Coordinates of C-alpha atoms in Angstrom, one line a residue:
X10 CA -0.2 -0.1 0.0
X11 CA 1.3 3.5 -0.7
X12 CA 0.0 5.3 2.6
X13 CA 3.1 6.6 3.8
X14 CA 2.8 5.4 7.5
X15 CA 2.8 2.3 6.0
X16 CA 2.8 -1.1 8.6
X17 CA 2.0 0.7 11.7
X18 CA -1.1 2.3 10.4
X19 CA -2.6 -0.7 8.4
X20 CA -1.4 -3.1 11.4
X21 CA -3.5 -1.2 13.8
X22 CA -6.3 -0.7 11.8
X23 CA -6.0 -4.5 11.0
X24 CA -5.8 -5.3 14.4
X25 CA -9.0 -3.3 15.4
X26 CA -11.2 -5.0 12.5
X27 CA -10.1 -8.6 13.7
X28 CA -10.8 -7.6 17.3
X29 CA -14.0 -6.1 16.7
X30 CA -15.3 -9.1 14.8
X31 CA -15.3 -11.2 17.8
X32 CA -18.9 -10.8 18.5
X33 CA -21.2 -13.3 17.6
X34 CA -24.4 -11.2 17.1
X35 CA -25.2 -7.7 16.5
X36 CA -27.6 -5.6 18.5
X37 CA -30.7 -4.3 17.0
X38 CA -32.8 -1.3 18.0
X39 CA -35.1 -2.1 21.0
X40 CA -32.6 -4.7 22.6
X41 CA -30.1 -4.1 25.5
X42 CA -27.0 -4.1 23.5
X43 CA -24.8 -1.0 23.3
X44 CA -24.1 -1.0 19.5
X45 CA -26.7 -1.0 16.9
X46 CA -26.6 -0.7 12.9
X47 CA -25.6 2.4 11.6
X48 CA -28.2 3.8 9.4
X49 CA -26.2 6.1 6.9
X50 CA -23.6 3.2 6.5
X51 CA -21.2 3.2 3.4
X52 CA -18.3 1.0 3.3
X53 CA -16.6 3.0 0.6
X54 CA -17.1 6.3 2.7
X55 CA -15.7 4.5 6.0
X56 CA -12.7 3.0 4.1
X57 CA -11.7 6.5 2.8
X58 CA -12.1 8.0 6.3
X59 CA -9.9 5.1 7.7
X60 CA -7.1 5.7 5.3
X61 CA -7.2 9.7 5.9
X62 CA -6.9 8.7 9.8
X63 CA -4.0 6.2 8.9
X64 CA -2.2 8.8 6.8
X65 CA -2.8 11.4 9.8
X66 CA -4.8 13.7 7.5
X67 CA -7.8 15.8 8.8
X68 CA -10.8 13.4 8.9
X69 CA -14.1 13.8 7.3
X70 CA -16.6 15.7 9.1
X71 CA -18.0 13.5 12.0
X72 CA -21.2 11.9 10.9
X73 CA -24.4 12.3 12.9
X74 CA -24.1 10.7 16.4
X75 CA -20.4 10.3 15.9
X76 CA -17.8 11.9 18.1
X77 CA -15.7 14.4 16.3
X78 CA -12.3 13.6 15.5
X79 CA -9.3 16.3 16.2
X80 CA -7.0 17.4 13.8
X81 CA -3.7 15.5 13.8
X82 CA -1.2 16.9 11.5
X83 CA 1.1 13.7 11.4
X84 CA 0.6 10.1 13.0
X85 CA -2.3 7.8 13.2
X86 CA -5.5 9.4 14.3
X87 CA -6.8 6.8 16.5
X88 CA -9.9 8.6 17.5
X89 CA -11.1 8.6 13.9
X90 CA -10.5 4.9 13.4
X91 CA -12.5 4.1 16.8
X92 CA -15.2 6.6 15.8
X93 CA -15.9 4.3 12.7
X94 CA -15.2 0.9 13.8
X95 CA -17.2 1.2 17.5
X96 CA -20.1 2.7 15.7
X97 CA -20.8 -0.2 13.0
X98 CA -22.5 -3.4 13.3
X99 CA -20.8 -6.5 12.9
X100 CA -22.1 -7.2 9.4
X101 CA -21.0 -3.7 8.5
X102 CA -17.7 -4.3 10.0
X103 CA -17.2 -7.3 7.9
X104 CA -17.9 -5.0 4.8
X105 CA -15.6 -2.7 5.8
X106 CA -12.8 -5.2 6.4
X107 CA -13.2 -6.6 2.9
X108 CA -13.3 -3.2 1.1
X109 CA -10.4 -2.0 3.2
X110 CA -8.6 -5.2 2.0
X111 CA -9.6 -4.6 -1.6
X112 CA -9.1 -0.9 -1.6
X113 CA -5.4 -1.2 -0.4
X114 CA -4.6 -3.9 -2.6
X115 CA -5.9 -2.2 -5.9
X116 CA -4.5 1.0 -5.0
X117 CA -1.0 -0.2 -4.0
X118 CA 0.4 -0.1 -7.6
X119 CA 2.1 -3.2 -7.1
X120 CA 4.1 -4.7 -10.4
X121 CA 1.2 -7.2 -10.7
X122 CA -1.4 -4.7 -10.8
X123 CA 0.6 -2.5 -13.4
X124 CA 1.3 -5.6 -15.6
X125 CA -2.6 -6.7 -15.7
X126 CA -3.3 -3.2 -16.4
X127 CA -0.9 -3.1 -19.5
X128 CA -1.6 -6.7 -20.7
X129 CA -5.4 -6.3 -20.4
X130 CA -5.8 -2.8 -21.9
X131 CA -3.4 -2.7 -24.9
X132 CA -4.4 -3.3 -28.3
X133 CA -2.5 -6.4 -30.0
X134 CA 0.0 -4.0 -31.8
X135 CA 0.5 -2.0 -28.6
X136 CA 1.3 -5.2 -26.7
X137 CA 3.5 -6.8 -29.2
X138 CA 5.6 -3.4 -29.2
X139 CA 5.7 -3.3 -25.1
X140 CA 6.9 -7.0 -25.1
X141 CA 9.8 -6.2 -27.8
X142 CA 10.6 -3.1 -25.9
X143 CA 10.8 -5.2 -22.6
X144 CA 13.1 -7.7 -24.0
X145 CA 15.3 -5.3 -25.5
X146 CA 15.9 -3.1 -22.2
X147 CA 15.9 -6.1 -19.9
X148 CA 17.2 -8.9 -22.3
X149 CA 14.3 -11.3 -21.2
X150 CA 11.0 -12.5 -22.4
X151 CA 8.3 -10.8 -20.2
X152 CA 6.7 -14.4 -19.9
X153 CA 10.0 -15.4 -18.1
X154 CA 9.8 -12.8 -15.6
X155 CA 6.0 -13.4 -15.2
X156 CA 6.8 -17.2 -14.4
X157 CA 9.3 -16.5 -11.8
X158 CA 7.7 -13.6 -10.1
X159 CA 4.1 -14.8 -9.8
X160 CA 2.3 -18.1 -9.2
X161 CA -1.3 -19.8 -9.5
X162 CA -4.0 -18.3 -11.2
X163 CA -2.5 -14.9 -11.4
X164 CA 0.4 -16.3 -13.1
X165 CA -2.0 -18.4 -15.6
X166 CA -3.9 -14.8 -16.2
X167 CA -1.1 -12.8 -16.6
X168 CA 0.9 -15.3 -19.3
X169 CA -2.4 -15.8 -21.3
X170 CA -2.9 -12.1 -21.9
X171 CA 0.8 -11.8 -22.8
X172 CA 0.1 -14.3 -25.5
X173 CA -2.4 -11.9 -27.3
X174 CA -4.6 -14.8 -28.0
X175 CA -8.1 -12.9 -27.4
X176 CA -10.5 -13.7 -30.1
X177 CA -11.3 -11.1 -32.6
X178 CA -14.9 -9.9 -32.7
X179 CA -16.4 -10.7 -35.9
X180 CA -19.8 -8.8 -35.4
X181 CA -21.7 -12.1 -35.0
X182 CA -23.2 -13.0 -31.6
X183 CA -22.8 -16.5 -30.5
X184 CA -25.6 -16.9 -28.1
X185 CA -24.7 -20.9 -27.4
X186 CA -21.0 -19.7 -26.5
X187 CA -22.4 -17.4 -24.0
X188 CA -24.7 -19.7 -22.3
X189 CA -21.6 -22.4 -22.0
X190 CA -19.4 -19.9 -20.7
X191 CA -21.9 -18.9 -18.2
X192 CA -22.7 -22.6 -17.1
X193 CA -18.9 -23.4 -17.0
X194 CA -18.2 -20.3 -14.6
X195 CA -21.3 -21.1 -12.3
X196 CA -19.8 -24.7 -11.9
X197 CA -16.0 -23.6 -11.8
X198 CA -16.0 -23.6 -7.8
X199 CA -13.5 -26.3 -7.4
X200 CA -9.5 -25.7 -7.1
X201 CA -9.1 -27.7 -10.4
X202 CA -11.4 -25.3 -12.3
X203 CA -9.3 -22.4 -12.4
X204 CA -8.2 -23.0 -15.9
X205 CA -12.1 -22.2 -16.8
X206 CA -11.6 -18.6 -15.6
X207 CA -8.4 -18.1 -17.2
X208 CA -9.9 -19.3 -20.6
X209 CA -13.1 -17.3 -20.6
X210 CA -11.3 -14.0 -19.1
X211 CA -8.5 -13.9 -21.6
X212 CA -9.4 -15.7 -24.9
X213 CA -13.1 -14.5 -25.6
X214 CA -13.5 -11.1 -27.2
X215 CA -14.7 -8.1 -25.1
X216 CA -18.2 -7.8 -26.9
X217 CA -18.8 -11.6 -25.9
X218 CA -17.5 -11.1 -22.4
X219 CA -19.8 -8.2 -21.6
X220 CA -22.9 -10.3 -22.6
X221 CA -21.5 -12.9 -20.5
X222 CA -21.2 -10.5 -17.5
X223 CA -24.7 -9.1 -18.0
X224 CA -26.5 -12.7 -18.7
X225 CA -24.7 -14.2 -15.7
X226 CA -26.4 -11.8 -13.2
X227 CA -29.5 -12.4 -15.0
X228 CA -29.2 -16.3 -14.5
X229 CA -27.8 -16.0 -11.0
X230 CA -29.4 -12.9 -9.5
X231 CA -26.0 -11.5 -8.4
X232 CA -23.2 -10.1 -10.5
X233 CA -20.0 -12.3 -11.4
X234 CA -17.7 -10.1 -9.0
X235 CA -19.6 -11.7 -5.9
X236 CA -18.6 -14.9 -7.1
X237 CA -15.1 -13.7 -7.7
X238 CA -14.9 -12.5 -4.2
X239 CA -16.4 -15.7 -2.9
X240 CA -14.2 -18.0 -4.9
X241 CA -10.8 -16.2 -4.7
X242 CA -8.8 -14.2 -2.5
X243 CA -5.7 -11.9 -2.7
X244 CA -4.0 -11.1 -5.9
X245 CA -6.0 -13.4 -7.8
X246 CA -9.2 -11.8 -6.5
X247 CA -8.1 -8.6 -7.5
X248 CA -6.7 -9.3 -10.7
X249 CA -10.2 -11.0 -11.7
X250 CA -12.1 -8.2 -10.4
X251 CA -9.8 -5.7 -12.4
X252 CA -10.2 -7.8 -15.4
X253 CA -14.2 -7.5 -15.0
X254 CA -13.9 -3.7 -14.5
X255 CA -11.8 -3.3 -17.7
X256 CA -14.4 -5.7 -19.5
X257 CA -17.4 -3.6 -18.3
X258 CA -16.2 -0.4 -19.0
X259 CA -12.7 0.3 -19.7
X260 CA -12.8 4.3 -19.5
X261 CA -14.6 3.8 -16.0
X262 CA -11.9 1.6 -14.8
X263 CA -9.1 4.2 -15.5
X264 CA -11.1 6.6 -13.9
X265 CA -11.3 4.7 -10.8
X266 CA -7.4 4.2 -11.0
X267 CA -6.8 7.9 -11.5
X268 CA -9.1 8.5 -8.5
X269 CA -7.1 6.1 -6.6
X270 CA -3.9 7.7 -7.5
X271 CA -5.1 11.1 -6.4
X272 CA -6.4 10.0 -3.3
X273 CA -3.2 8.5 -1.6
X274 CA -1.2 10.3 1.1
X275 CA 1.2 11.2 -1.8
X276 CA -0.3 11.2 -5.2
X277 CA 0.7 8.1 -7.3
X278 CA 2.7 10.2 -9.9
X279 CA 3.9 7.2 -12.0
X280 CA 0.2 5.8 -12.2
X281 CA -1.1 9.2 -13.3
X282 CA 1.5 9.9 -16.0
X283 CA 1.2 6.2 -17.0
X284 CA -2.5 6.4 -17.5
X285 CA -2.9 10.0 -18.9
X286 CA -0.2 9.3 -21.3
X287 CA -1.0 6.1 -22.5
X288 CA -4.7 7.1 -23.0
X289 CA -4.4 10.5 -24.6
X290 CA -4.6 9.2 -27.9
X291 CA -7.1 6.4 -26.9
X292 CA -10.1 7.2 -25.0
X293 CA -9.0 10.0 -22.4
X294 CA -12.1 11.9 -23.2
X295 CA -14.3 9.0 -22.2
X296 CA -12.3 8.4 -18.9
X297 CA -13.0 12.0 -18.3
X298 CA -16.3 11.9 -18.8
X299 CA -16.7 9.0 -16.6
X300 CA -14.4 10.7 -13.8
X301 CA -16.9 13.4 -13.7
X302 CA -19.9 11.3 -13.8
X303 CA -18.9 9.1 -11.0
X304 CA -17.0 11.9 -8.8
X305 CA -18.7 15.0 -9.5
X306 CA -15.9 16.9 -10.6
X307 CA -13.8 17.2 -13.5
X308 CA -10.4 15.2 -13.8
X309 CA -8.5 18.4 -15.0
X310 CA -9.7 20.3 -12.0
X311 CA -8.9 17.6 -9.5
X312 CA -5.2 17.3 -10.9
X313 CA -4.7 20.9 -10.3
X314 CA -6.0 20.9 -7.0
X315 CA -4.3 18.0 -5.7
X316 CA -1.2 18.7 -7.4
X317 CA -0.9 22.5 -7.3
X318 CA 1.9 22.7 -5.0
X319 CA 3.9 19.8 -6.7
X320 CA 3.7 21.5 -10.1
X321 CA 5.4 24.5 -8.4
X322 CA 8.9 22.9 -6.6
X323 CA 9.2 19.4 -7.4
X324 CA 12.0 18.2 -9.7
X325 CA 9.7 16.0 -11.4
X326 CA 7.4 18.9 -12.0
X327 CA 8.5 19.6 -15.7
X328 CA 7.6 15.9 -16.8
X329 CA 4.2 16.0 -15.0
X330 CA 3.3 19.5 -16.3
X331 CA 3.8 18.6 -19.8
X332 CA 1.2 15.7 -19.2
X333 CA -1.2 17.8 -17.3
X334 CA -0.6 20.2 -20.1
X335 CA -1.5 17.7 -22.6
X336 CA -4.7 16.7 -20.8
X337 CA -5.6 20.5 -20.6
X338 CA -5.6 20.8 -24.2
X339 CA -9.0 18.7 -24.3
X340 CA -10.6 20.5 -21.3
X341 CA -12.8 22.3 -23.2
X342 CA -13.9 19.4 -25.2
X343 CA -14.8 17.4 -22.2
X344 CA -17.3 20.1 -21.0
X345 CA -18.9 20.2 -24.3
X346 CA -19.2 16.5 -24.7
X347 CA -20.4 15.7 -21.3
X348 CA -22.9 18.6 -21.2
X349 CA -24.1 17.4 -24.7

């Protein structure tokens, strides 16, 4: 995780989460219990507040019925952490724990996360160029490094994506294949069925996969992502969830990545530059539209507000200023396109 206070802050929160999960039952209104379900509950908002508290930033304004937290310029804000976790029911704390785990892994910018992003979102010509440059610079095939640095289904996913064997869309909808894939994923629950997930997620064309994801929910009553969270854990779970996000809506996937990079204690400049530059000639207008739709503000203004101080003195400012300036050229286009 990229929160600068690192292991101390995370271990503290995780310890509190584990201790608070010991209760067997949650009190409801009208019982003699002291802890009740928080009515305005949002796992995402609570995770965001916990991350700010760990970083020692000003916590969000206290929610109704909560104790106000003092401003701590540095160090972990333990009062804010306790304020969240001691005012949530057991079920709510479990949701916070899961969301916290996924958020910190997804926002970590790990090598595996970046590799998946590149392998899953580049066109076949772009991917071949990336792999060729990788071999030229490091004198080894990317596949060999993937084999040595990863394991399990994550390794299989990355190797399959690196082969670039995804089927091309022919314009013909294969309803039978979609039904077969849905049935195969529904039945793929044992340890020997991971190959099914790799095959479907890395070989089928995106248009087919969108249909599979949508129809899977219709057949089962829940999104495929729920099955992924129940079936897989750790890096494999994050990888499959990221792939599903790319398949459903690639611009939204990158909008979320940019937002995560901006929300870290110190903005993830590498992630910001990588995404903004690589998508500037592809779909950056769509990314900006999704960013505004989901977060209620423009990407351009978010970059200016969050990075204003950095652009004035940092040694890295010149390269990032060029990137930001490139994004700024289409600021007016985004406003007219979103409003239109």
